Amino acid sequence: MTSKQTELHSIVKKSEKSLATEVLSEEKTNDSVRLINDTAPKEIKENAHILDDHFDVGYAYSISKLLLKFINEGYFRIKFVGFDKIPERNNPDAPIIYASNHSGMAFPWDAIAFVSGLFDKTDYDLQNSVRAITAPALSRSQFMNPFTLKNFWKKLGAIDATWLNYETAMHYNGSNILVYPEGVPGIGKGFNNKYSLQRLATSTLRMSIKYKTDIVPFATVNGEYINPFSYSVSLLNDFVQKLGIPFLPIGVMTTLIPIQPWMFYFAFPANLTFVRGKRISPYKMVGERNIEDISEEEIYALSEEIHDQMQIELDKAVAIYGQKPYDLMDLLSVNLKDINRAFKFFPALWPIVFKKHSEDFKSLRKELEENGGYSKDAQEQLDIVRPIVDQQKELDVSLSSVVDTIVENPEILLFYTPIAGLLHIFSSK
């Protein structure tokens, strides 16, 4: 047992007495059923389990606090503009819907940064956190999870984008919702179409009208430079989609992936900036009529109006915050203040540190379960894990720790092995 593992074991032991009073009994129903509105239809209540499948608030807090926070601050240097006051629900029975443009031709680090960054900004308040509605391909294919970490997206709260799942999320009082209404065409649009908002799916508009809840748009600026100068080829995308990959960017970075497979997940240090736009109330724009009374023509016309508003706000945000997409002097300045942190979270080490965190949390959760169970309730999970993680303070990424992680998980080396590593990634189950 390493010194860090011994320390972690000690922290858990000190917490045992408080854990005993926090943990739910095995008989208690799952958390999401409890948080679904009483007035929800039967099919919604029966589908509520999808909100709990693999969702692990303890894991979300741990990785946000020990890993993503350092990447957000030291690499992407994320900024929230207009979020000094976190938006409150206008309808207490329905979540707010956050909506943004997606970054083209890149692994969705923009979404990871926003979700974890907002979680941190709200001091890890679940009610004000967001759960993302995501393309099912992200969770269906293990290689679409960062560094093939199993169920990564769903552990962080992602919900597969089906109509029933979206409806179920709208009855959920545990958090708010995040959507990228451009869908896959938004993230696969090519660098030549950067900051050009693609056609919006109308599902979010329909949900807003039906449940009389506001849409909070925000512009994601500089995300287009996570993987710049990459382009989209329709025929190639049609082919790779059959393999479970939403799109395949064509650019310089693509040619390096067979040589260094970990670069399938690589991101350049774009200075990610999230700029809040004007709150939208579509249900008011249609005179508070029921969704059944609104024609398809009205829906599409309103969708275009919202599209145009978001595009105008995006253009303004880019003009102000997008002139230095990397701001290399700022990147240098931030990391010179903590060279040790810069080394620990250098992108080439991400496969190792993400795996390291995953294994550490797996050990923590196992120990918690052995000491009385691991709560099914999201808030209780957070209350249990938070003091333990806070005492741990940081992820151990010392040389000895890195070596131990590789020895215990030798498959990590495949991320750095030409060709064979790429085959390993794409064959992950």
GROMACS .gro file of N, CA, C and O in nm, residues 153-248:
model
  384
  153TRP      N    1  -1.920   0.931  -1.923
  153TRP     CA    2  -2.022   1.034  -1.942
  153TRP      C    3  -2.139   1.017  -1.846
  153TRP      O    4  -2.186   1.113  -1.785
  154LYS      N    5  -2.184   0.893  -1.833
  154LYS     CA    6  -2.300   0.870  -1.747
  154LYS      C    7  -2.266   0.885  -1.600
  154LYS      O    8  -2.351   0.925  -1.520
  155LYS      N    9  -2.144   0.856  -1.561
  155LYS     CA   10  -2.104   0.880  -1.423
  155LYS      C   11  -2.112   1.028  -1.389
  155LYS      O   12  -2.140   1.065  -1.274
  156LEU      N   13  -2.086   1.113  -1.488
  156LEU     CA   14  -2.094   1.257  -1.467
  156LEU      C   15  -2.235   1.311  -1.485
  156LEU      O   16  -2.258   1.431  -1.473
  157GLY      N   17  -2.330   1.221  -1.515
  157GLY     CA   18  -2.470   1.264  -1.522
  157GLY      C   19  -2.528   1.276  -1.661
  157GLY      O   20  -2.643   1.320  -1.676
  158ALA      N   21  -2.452   1.240  -1.766
  158ALA     CA   22  -2.503   1.252  -1.902
  158ALA      C   23  -2.624   1.160  -1.923
  158ALA      O   24  -2.632   1.051  -1.866
  159ILE      N   25  -2.717   1.207  -2.005
  159ILE     CA   26  -2.840   1.135  -2.034
  159ILE      C   27  -2.851   1.117  -2.185
  159ILE      O   28  -2.840   1.214  -2.261
  160ASP      N   29  -2.871   0.993  -2.229
  160ASP     CA   30  -2.883   0.967  -2.373
  160ASP      C   31  -3.001   1.044  -2.432
  160ASP      O   32  -3.111   1.046  -2.376
  161ALA      N   33  -2.976   1.105  -2.547
  161ALA     CA   34  -3.076   1.191  -2.609
  161ALA      C   35  -3.182   1.110  -2.685
  161ALA      O   36  -3.168   1.084  -2.803
  162THR      N   37  -3.284   1.069  -2.611
  162THR     CA   38  -3.405   1.016  -2.672
  162THR      C   39  -3.520   1.104  -2.623
  162THR      O   40  -3.508   1.173  -2.521
  163TRP      N   41  -3.632   1.100  -2.695
  163TRP     CA   42  -3.743   1.187  -2.656
  163TRP      C   43  -3.792   1.153  -2.516
  163TRP      O   44  -3.816   1.242  -2.433
  164LEU      N   45  -3.807   1.022  -2.486
  164LEU     CA   46  -3.855   0.982  -2.354
  164LEU      C   47  -3.757   1.023  -2.245
  164LEU      O   48  -3.797   1.071  -2.138
  165ASN      N   49  -3.627   1.006  -2.271
  165ASN     CA   50  -3.527   1.046  -2.171
  165ASN      C   51  -3.529   1.196  -2.145
  165ASN      O   52  -3.516   1.242  -2.032
  166TYR      N   53  -3.546   1.273  -2.252
  166TYR     CA   54  -3.552   1.420  -2.239
  166TYR      C   55  -3.675   1.459  -2.157
  166TYR      O   56  -3.668   1.541  -2.065
  167GLU      N   57  -3.788   1.396  -2.188
  167GLU     CA   58  -3.911   1.422  -2.111
  167GLU      C   59  -3.890   1.385  -1.964
  167GLU      O   60  -3.933   1.458  -1.874
  168THR      N   61  -3.825   1.274  -1.940
  168THR     CA   62  -3.800   1.230  -1.802
  168THR      C   63  -3.714   1.332  -1.728
  168THR      O   64  -3.741   1.367  -1.613
  169ALA      N   65  -3.612   1.383  -1.796
  169ALA     CA   66  -3.524   1.483  -1.734
  169ALA      C   67  -3.600   1.611  -1.701
  169ALA      O   68  -3.568   1.679  -1.602
  170MET      N   69  -3.703   1.643  -1.778
  170MET     CA   70  -3.781   1.764  -1.753
  170MET      C   71  -3.870   1.751  -1.629
  170MET      O   72  -3.920   1.851  -1.577
  171HIS      N   73  -3.888   1.630  -1.580
  171HIS     CA   74  -3.964   1.607  -1.457
  171HIS      C   75  -3.872   1.591  -1.336
  171HIS      O   76  -3.919   1.562  -1.225
  172TYR      N   77  -3.741   1.610  -1.358
  172TYR     CA   78  -3.641   1.583  -1.255
  172TYR      C   79  -3.605   1.711  -1.180
  172TYR      O   80  -3.571   1.812  -1.241
  173ASN      N   81  -3.613   1.707  -1.048
  173ASN     CA   82  -3.586   1.826  -0.966
  173ASN      C   83  -3.446   1.828  -0.907
  173ASN      O   84  -3.415   1.911  -0.822
  174GLY      N   85  -3.360   1.736  -0.952
  174GLY     CA   86  -3.228   1.726  -0.891
  174GLY      C   87  -3.123   1.819  -0.948
  174GLY      O   88  -3.022   1.847  -0.883
  175SER      N   89  -3.144   1.870  -1.070
  175SER     CA   90  -3.045   1.957  -1.133
  175SER      C   91  -3.108   2.023  -1.254
  175SER      O   92  -3.225   1.999  -1.286
  176ASN      N   93  -3.029   2.106  -1.324
  176ASN     CA   94  -3.074   2.164  -1.449
  176ASN      C   95  -3.021   2.083  -1.567
  176ASN      O   96  -2.953   1.982  -1.548
  177ILE      N   97  -3.053   2.127  -1.689
  177ILE     CA   98  -3.021   2.051  -1.809
  177ILE      C   99  -2.928   2.133  -1.899
  177ILE      O  100  -2.939   2.255  -1.908
  178LEU      N  101  -2.836   2.063  -1.966
  178LEU     CA  102  -2.748   2.125  -2.065
  178LEU      C  103  -2.771   2.056  -2.199
  178LEU      O  104  -2.769   1.933  -2.208
  179VAL      N  105  -2.792   2.136  -2.305
  179VAL     CA  106  -2.807   2.080  -2.439
  179VAL      C  107  -2.721   2.159  -2.537
  179VAL      O  108  -2.694   2.278  -2.517
  180TYR      N  109  -2.681   2.091  -2.643
  180TYR     CA  110  -2.617   2.154  -2.758
  180TYR      C  111  -2.711   2.130  -2.875
  180TYR      O  112  -2.703   2.026  -2.941
  181PRO      N  113  -2.803   2.224  -2.899
  181PRO     CA  114  -2.915   2.198  -2.992
  181PRO      C  115  -2.876   2.182  -3.138
  181PRO      O  116  -2.958   2.142  -3.219
  182GLU      N  117  -2.749   2.211  -3.173
  182GLU     CA  118  -2.704   2.183  -3.309
  182GLU      C  119  -2.688   2.033  -3.331
  182GLU      O  120  -2.689   1.987  -3.445
  183GLY      N  121  -2.669   1.958  -3.222
  183GLY     CA  122  -2.647   1.815  -3.233
  183GLY      C  123  -2.512   1.784  -3.297
  183GLY      O  124  -2.420   1.866  -3.299
  184VAL      N  125  -2.501   1.663  -3.354
  184VAL     CA  126  -2.377   1.620  -3.418
  184VAL      C  127  -2.334   1.713  -3.531
  184VAL      O  128  -2.214   1.739  -3.548
  185PRO      N  129  -2.426   1.768  -3.613
  185PRO     CA  130  -2.383   1.862  -3.717
  185PRO      C  131  -2.305   1.982  -3.662
  185PRO      O  132  -2.221   2.039  -3.731
  186GLY      N  133  -2.332   2.019  -3.536
  186GLY     CA  134  -2.261   2.132  -3.476
  186GLY      C  135  -2.117   2.100  -3.446
  186GLY      O  136  -2.026   2.179  -3.473
  187ILE      N  137  -2.095   1.981  -3.389
  187ILE     CA  138  -1.958   1.946  -3.351
  187ILE      C  139  -1.879   1.894  -3.470
  187ILE      O  140  -1.756   1.892  -3.469
  188GLY      N  141  -1.949   1.854  -3.577
  188GLY     CA  142  -1.880   1.801  -3.693
  188GLY      C  143  -1.882   1.894  -3.813
  188GLY      O  144  -1.870   1.850  -3.927
  189LYS      N  145  -1.890   2.025  -3.788
  189LYS     CA  146  -1.913   2.119  -3.899
  189LYS      C  147  -1.786   2.163  -3.972
  189LYS      O  148  -1.794   2.223  -4.079
  190GLY      N  149  -1.671   2.138  -3.918
  190GLY     CA  150  -1.548   2.177  -3.986
  190GLY      C  151  -1.502   2.317  -3.950
  190GLY      O  152  -1.582   2.406  -3.924
  191PHE      N  153  -1.371   2.337  -3.951
  191PHE     CA  154  -1.313   2.464  -3.908
  191PHE      C  155  -1.354   2.579  -4.000
  191PHE      O  156  -1.360   2.694  -3.958
  192ASN      N  157  -1.382   2.548  -4.127
  192ASN     CA  158  -1.425   2.652  -4.220
  192ASN      C  159  -1.561   2.710  -4.183
  192ASN      O  160  -1.599   2.818  -4.230
  193ASN      N  161  -1.635   2.639  -4.098
  193ASN     CA  162  -1.766   2.687  -4.050
  193ASN      C  163  -1.763   2.725  -3.903
  193ASN      O  164  -1.868   2.725  -3.836
  194LYS      N  165  -1.645   2.757  -3.852
  194LYS     CA  166  -1.633   2.789  -3.710
  194LYS      C  167  -1.725   2.905  -3.673
  194LYS      O  168  -1.740   3.002  -3.749
  195TYR      N  169  -1.785   2.892  -3.557
  195TYR     CA  170  -1.878   2.992  -3.501
  195TYR      C  171  -2.001   3.015  -3.587
  195TYR      O  172  -2.074   3.113  -3.566
  196SER      N  173  -2.025   2.926  -3.681
  196SER     CA  174  -2.147   2.935  -3.761
  196SER      C  175  -2.248   2.837  -3.703
  196SER      O  176  -2.233   2.715  -3.718
  197LEU      N  177  -2.347   2.891  -3.635
  197LEU     CA  178  -2.445   2.807  -3.567
  197LEU      C  179  -2.527   2.728  -3.670
  197LEU      O  180  -2.586   2.786  -3.761
  198GLN      N  181  -2.524   2.596  -3.655
  198GLN     CA  182  -2.600   2.512  -3.747
  198GLN      C  183  -2.748   2.514  -3.710
  198GLN      O  184  -2.788   2.567  -3.606
  199ARG      N  185  -2.829   2.454  -3.794
  199ARG     CA  186  -2.973   2.449  -3.769
  199ARG      C  187  -3.000   2.384  -3.633
  199ARG      O  188  -2.940   2.282  -3.598
  200LEU      N  189  -3.088   2.446  -3.554
  200LEU     CA  190  -3.117   2.395  -3.421
  200LEU      C  191  -3.227   2.289  -3.426
  200LEU      O  192  -3.329   2.307  -3.494
  201ALA      N  193  -3.206   2.181  -3.353
  201ALA     CA  194  -3.314   2.084  -3.335
  201ALA      C  195  -3.425   2.152  -3.255
  201ALA      O  196  -3.399   2.238  -3.170
  202THR      N  197  -3.550   2.115  -3.281
  202THR     CA  198  -3.662   2.184  -3.215
  202THR      C  199  -3.703   2.119  -3.083
  202THR      O  200  -3.794   2.169  -3.016
  203SER      N  201  -3.636   2.012  -3.045
  203SER     CA  202  -3.677   1.940  -2.923
  203SER      C  203  -3.668   2.028  -2.800
  203SER      O  204  -3.758   2.028  -2.714
  204THR      N  205  -3.560   2.107  -2.788
  204THR     CA  206  -3.543   2.193  -2.671
  204THR      C  207  -3.650   2.302  -2.667
  204THR      O  208  -3.706   2.333  -2.561
  205LEU      N  209  -3.680   2.358  -2.781
  205LEU     CA  210  -3.787   2.458  -2.790
  205LEU      C  211  -3.920   2.398  -2.746
  205LEU      O  212  -3.996   2.460  -2.669
  206ARG      N  213  -3.950   2.279  -2.793
  206ARG     CA  214  -4.076   2.213  -2.757
  206ARG      C  215  -4.083   2.184  -2.607
  206ARG      O  216  -4.188   2.201  -2.544
  207MET      N  217  -3.971   2.142  -2.549
  207MET     CA  218  -3.968   2.114  -2.406
  207MET      C  219  -3.990   2.242  -2.325
  207MET      O  220  -4.062   2.243  -2.225
  208SER      N  221  -3.926   2.350  -2.370
  208SER     CA  222  -3.941   2.478  -2.300
  208SER      C  223  -4.087   2.524  -2.301
  208SER      O  224  -4.138   2.571  -2.199
  209ILE      N  225  -4.154   2.508  -2.415
  209ILE     CA  226  -4.294   2.549  -2.425
  209ILE      C  227  -4.383   2.458  -2.342
  209ILE      O  228  -4.469   2.505  -2.265
  210LYS      N  229  -4.361   2.328  -2.354
  210LYS     CA  230  -4.446   2.232  -2.284
  210LYS      C  231  -4.437   2.246  -2.133
  210LYS      O  232  -4.537   2.241  -2.063
  211TYR      N  233  -4.315   2.266  -2.082
  211TYR     CA  234  -4.295   2.270  -1.937
  211TYR      C  235  -4.277   2.412  -1.883
  211TYR      O  236  -4.248   2.430  -1.765
  212LYS      N  237  -4.297   2.511  -1.972
  212LYS     CA  238  -4.292   2.652  -1.932
  212LYS      C  239  -4.168   2.683  -1.848
  212LYS      O  240  -4.174   2.739  -1.739
  213THR      N  241  -4.055   2.647  -1.904
  213THR     CA  242  -3.927   2.674  -1.839
  213THR      C  243  -3.837   2.752  -1.934
  213THR      O  244  -3.849   2.740  -2.056
  214ASP      N  245  -3.748   2.831  -1.879
  214ASP     CA  246  -3.663   2.918  -1.960
  214ASP      C  247  -3.544   2.845  -2.020
  214ASP      O  248  -3.494   2.746  -1.964
  215ILE      N  249  -3.499   2.898  -2.133
  215ILE     CA  250  -3.373   2.856  -2.194
  215ILE      C  251  -3.269   2.964  -2.162
  215ILE      O  252  -3.294   3.083  -2.180
  216VAL      N  253  -3.154   2.921  -2.111
  216VAL     CA  254  -3.045   3.014  -2.082
  216VAL      C  255  -2.934   2.987  -2.185
  216VAL      O  256  -2.856   2.893  -2.171
  217PRO      N  257  -2.927   3.068  -2.291
  217PRO     CA  258  -2.824   3.047  -2.392
  217PRO      C  259  -2.690   3.102  -2.346
  217PRO      O  260  -2.684   3.199  -2.270
  218PHE      N  261  -2.583   3.038  -2.389
  218PHE     CA  262  -2.450   3.094  -2.364
  218PHE      C  263  -2.361   3.060  -2.483
  218PHE      O  264  -2.380   2.959  -2.551
  219ALA      N  265  -2.269   3.150  -2.510
  219ALA     CA  266  -2.176   3.131  -2.621
  219ALA      C  267  -2.048   3.065  -2.570
  219ALA      O  268  -1.991   3.110  -2.469
  220THR      N  269  -2.006   2.960  -2.637
  220THR     CA  270  -1.878   2.897  -2.606
  220THR      C  271  -1.775   2.954  -2.703
  220THR      O  272  -1.781   2.931  -2.825
  221VAL      N  273  -1.682   3.032  -2.650
  221VAL     CA  274  -1.583   3.102  -2.732
  221VAL      C  275  -1.446   3.035  -2.719
  221VAL      O  276  -1.406   2.995  -2.610
  222ASN      N  277  -1.379   3.024  -2.832
  222ASN     CA  278  -1.245   2.965  -2.846
  222ASN      C  279  -1.245   2.813  -2.848
  222ASN      O  280  -1.140   2.752  -2.870
  223GLY      N  281  -1.361   2.752  -2.827
  223GLY     CA  282  -1.368   2.606  -2.836
  223GLY      C  283  -1.337   2.555  -2.976
  223GLY      O  284  -1.293   2.442  -2.993
  224GLU      N  285  -1.358   2.640  -3.078
  224GLU     CA  286  -1.327   2.599  -3.215
  224GLU      C  287  -1.178   2.574  -3.234
  224GLU      O  288  -1.136   2.513  -3.333
  225TYR      N  289  -1.098   2.622  -3.138
  225TYR     CA  290  -0.953   2.605  -3.149
  225TYR      C  291  -0.900   2.490  -3.065
  225TYR      O  292  -0.780   2.474  -3.049
  226ILE      N  293  -0.991   2.409  -3.011
  226ILE     CA  294  -0.948   2.287  -2.943
  226ILE      C  295  -0.879   2.195  -3.043
  226ILE      O  296  -0.781   2.128  -3.012
  227ASN      N  297  -0.933   2.191  -3.165
  227ASN     CA  298  -0.873   2.113  -3.273
  227ASN      C  299  -0.887   2.193  -3.402
  227ASN      O  300  -0.972   2.163  -3.486
  228PRO      N  301  -0.803   2.296  -3.420
  228PRO     CA  302  -0.822   2.388  -3.533
  228PRO      C  303  -0.779   2.329  -3.667
  228PRO      O  304  -0.707   2.228  -3.672
  229PHE      N  305  -0.824   2.391  -3.773
  229PHE     CA  306  -0.784   2.356  -3.910
  229PHE      C  307  -0.813   2.208  -3.942
  229PHE      O  308  -0.735   2.143  -4.012
  230SER      N  309  -0.924   2.160  -3.888
  230SER     CA  310  -0.972   2.026  -3.921
  230SER      C  311  -1.105   2.041  -3.994
  230SER      O  312  -1.185   2.128  -3.960
  231TYR      N  313  -1.126   1.952  -4.087
  231TYR     CA  314  -1.240   1.970  -4.176
  231TYR      C  315  -1.324   1.842  -4.185
  231TYR      O  316  -1.281   1.733  -4.145
  232SER      N  317  -1.444   1.860  -4.239
  232SER     CA  318  -1.541   1.752  -4.243
  232SER      C  319  -1.562   1.703  -4.386
  232SER      O  320  -1.574   1.785  -4.479
  233VAL      N  321  -1.566   1.569  -4.401
  233VAL     CA  322  -1.595   1.508  -4.530
  233VAL      C  323  -1.715   1.416  -4.511
  233VAL      O  324  -1.708   1.318  -4.437
  234SER      N  325  -1.826   1.448  -4.576
  234SER     CA  326  -1.953   1.379  -4.553
  234SER      C  327  -1.941   1.229  -4.575
  234SER      O  328  -1.990   1.149  -4.494
  235LEU      N  329  -1.879   1.187  -4.685
  235LEU     CA  330  -1.869   1.043  -4.717
  235LEU      C  331  -1.792   0.969  -4.608
  235LEU      O  332  -1.830   0.858  -4.568
  236LEU      N  333  -1.685   1.032  -4.559
  236LEU     CA  334  -1.605   0.969  -4.453
  236LEU      C  335  -1.685   0.963  -4.323
  236LEU      O  336  -1.683   0.861  -4.252
  237ASN      N  337  -1.758   1.070  -4.292
  237ASN     CA  338  -1.840   1.071  -4.171
  237ASN      C  339  -1.948   0.964  -4.176
  237ASN      O  340  -1.978   0.899  -4.075
  238ASP      N  341  -2.009   0.946  -4.292
  238ASP     CA  342  -2.112   0.842  -4.307
  238ASP      C  343  -2.054   0.705  -4.276
  238ASP      O  344  -2.120   0.621  -4.215
  239PHE      N  345  -1.928   0.684  -4.316
  239PHE     CA  346  -1.863   0.555  -4.292
  239PHE      C  347  -1.831   0.535  -4.143
  239PHE      O  348  -1.865   0.432  -4.084
  240VAL      N  349  -1.766   0.635  -4.081
  240VAL     CA  350  -1.723   0.617  -3.942
  240VAL      C  351  -1.841   0.613  -3.845
  240VAL      O  352  -1.831   0.556  -3.737
  241GLN      N  353  -1.954   0.674  -3.885
  241GLN     CA  354  -2.072   0.668  -3.799
  241GLN      C  355  -2.121   0.524  -3.783
  241GLN      O  356  -2.179   0.488  -3.681
  242LYS      N  357  -2.096   0.441  -3.882
  242LYS     CA  358  -2.131   0.299  -3.871
  242LYS      C  359  -2.044   0.228  -3.769
  242LYS      O  360  -2.079   0.121  -3.719
  243LEU      N  361  -1.929   0.288  -3.738
  243LEU     CA  362  -1.838   0.232  -3.638
  243LEU      C  363  -1.864   0.290  -3.499
  243LEU      O  364  -1.797   0.252  -3.403
  244GLY      N  365  -1.960   0.383  -3.491
  244GLY     CA  366  -1.992   0.444  -3.362
  244GLY      C  367  -1.922   0.575  -3.337
  244GLY      O  368  -1.928   0.629  -3.227
  245ILE      N  369  -1.853   0.629  -3.439
  245ILE     CA  370  -1.785   0.757  -3.426
  245ILE      C  371  -1.871   0.864  -3.495
  245ILE      O  372  -1.902   0.849  -3.613
  246PRO      N  373  -1.912   0.969  -3.425
  246PRO     CA  374  -2.002   1.068  -3.485
  246PRO      C  375  -1.945   1.135  -3.609
  246PRO      O  376  -2.017   1.169  -3.702
  247PHE      N  377  -1.812   1.157  -3.613
  247PHE     CA  378  -1.746   1.221  -3.726
  247PHE      C  379  -1.597   1.195  -3.714
  247PHE      O  380  -1.547   1.156  -3.607
  248LEU      N  381  -1.525   1.216  -3.823
  248LEU     CA  382  -1.379   1.203  -3.819
  248LEU      C  383  -1.318   1.329  -3.879
  248LEU      O  384  -1.331   1.355  -3.999
   0.00000   0.00000   0.00000
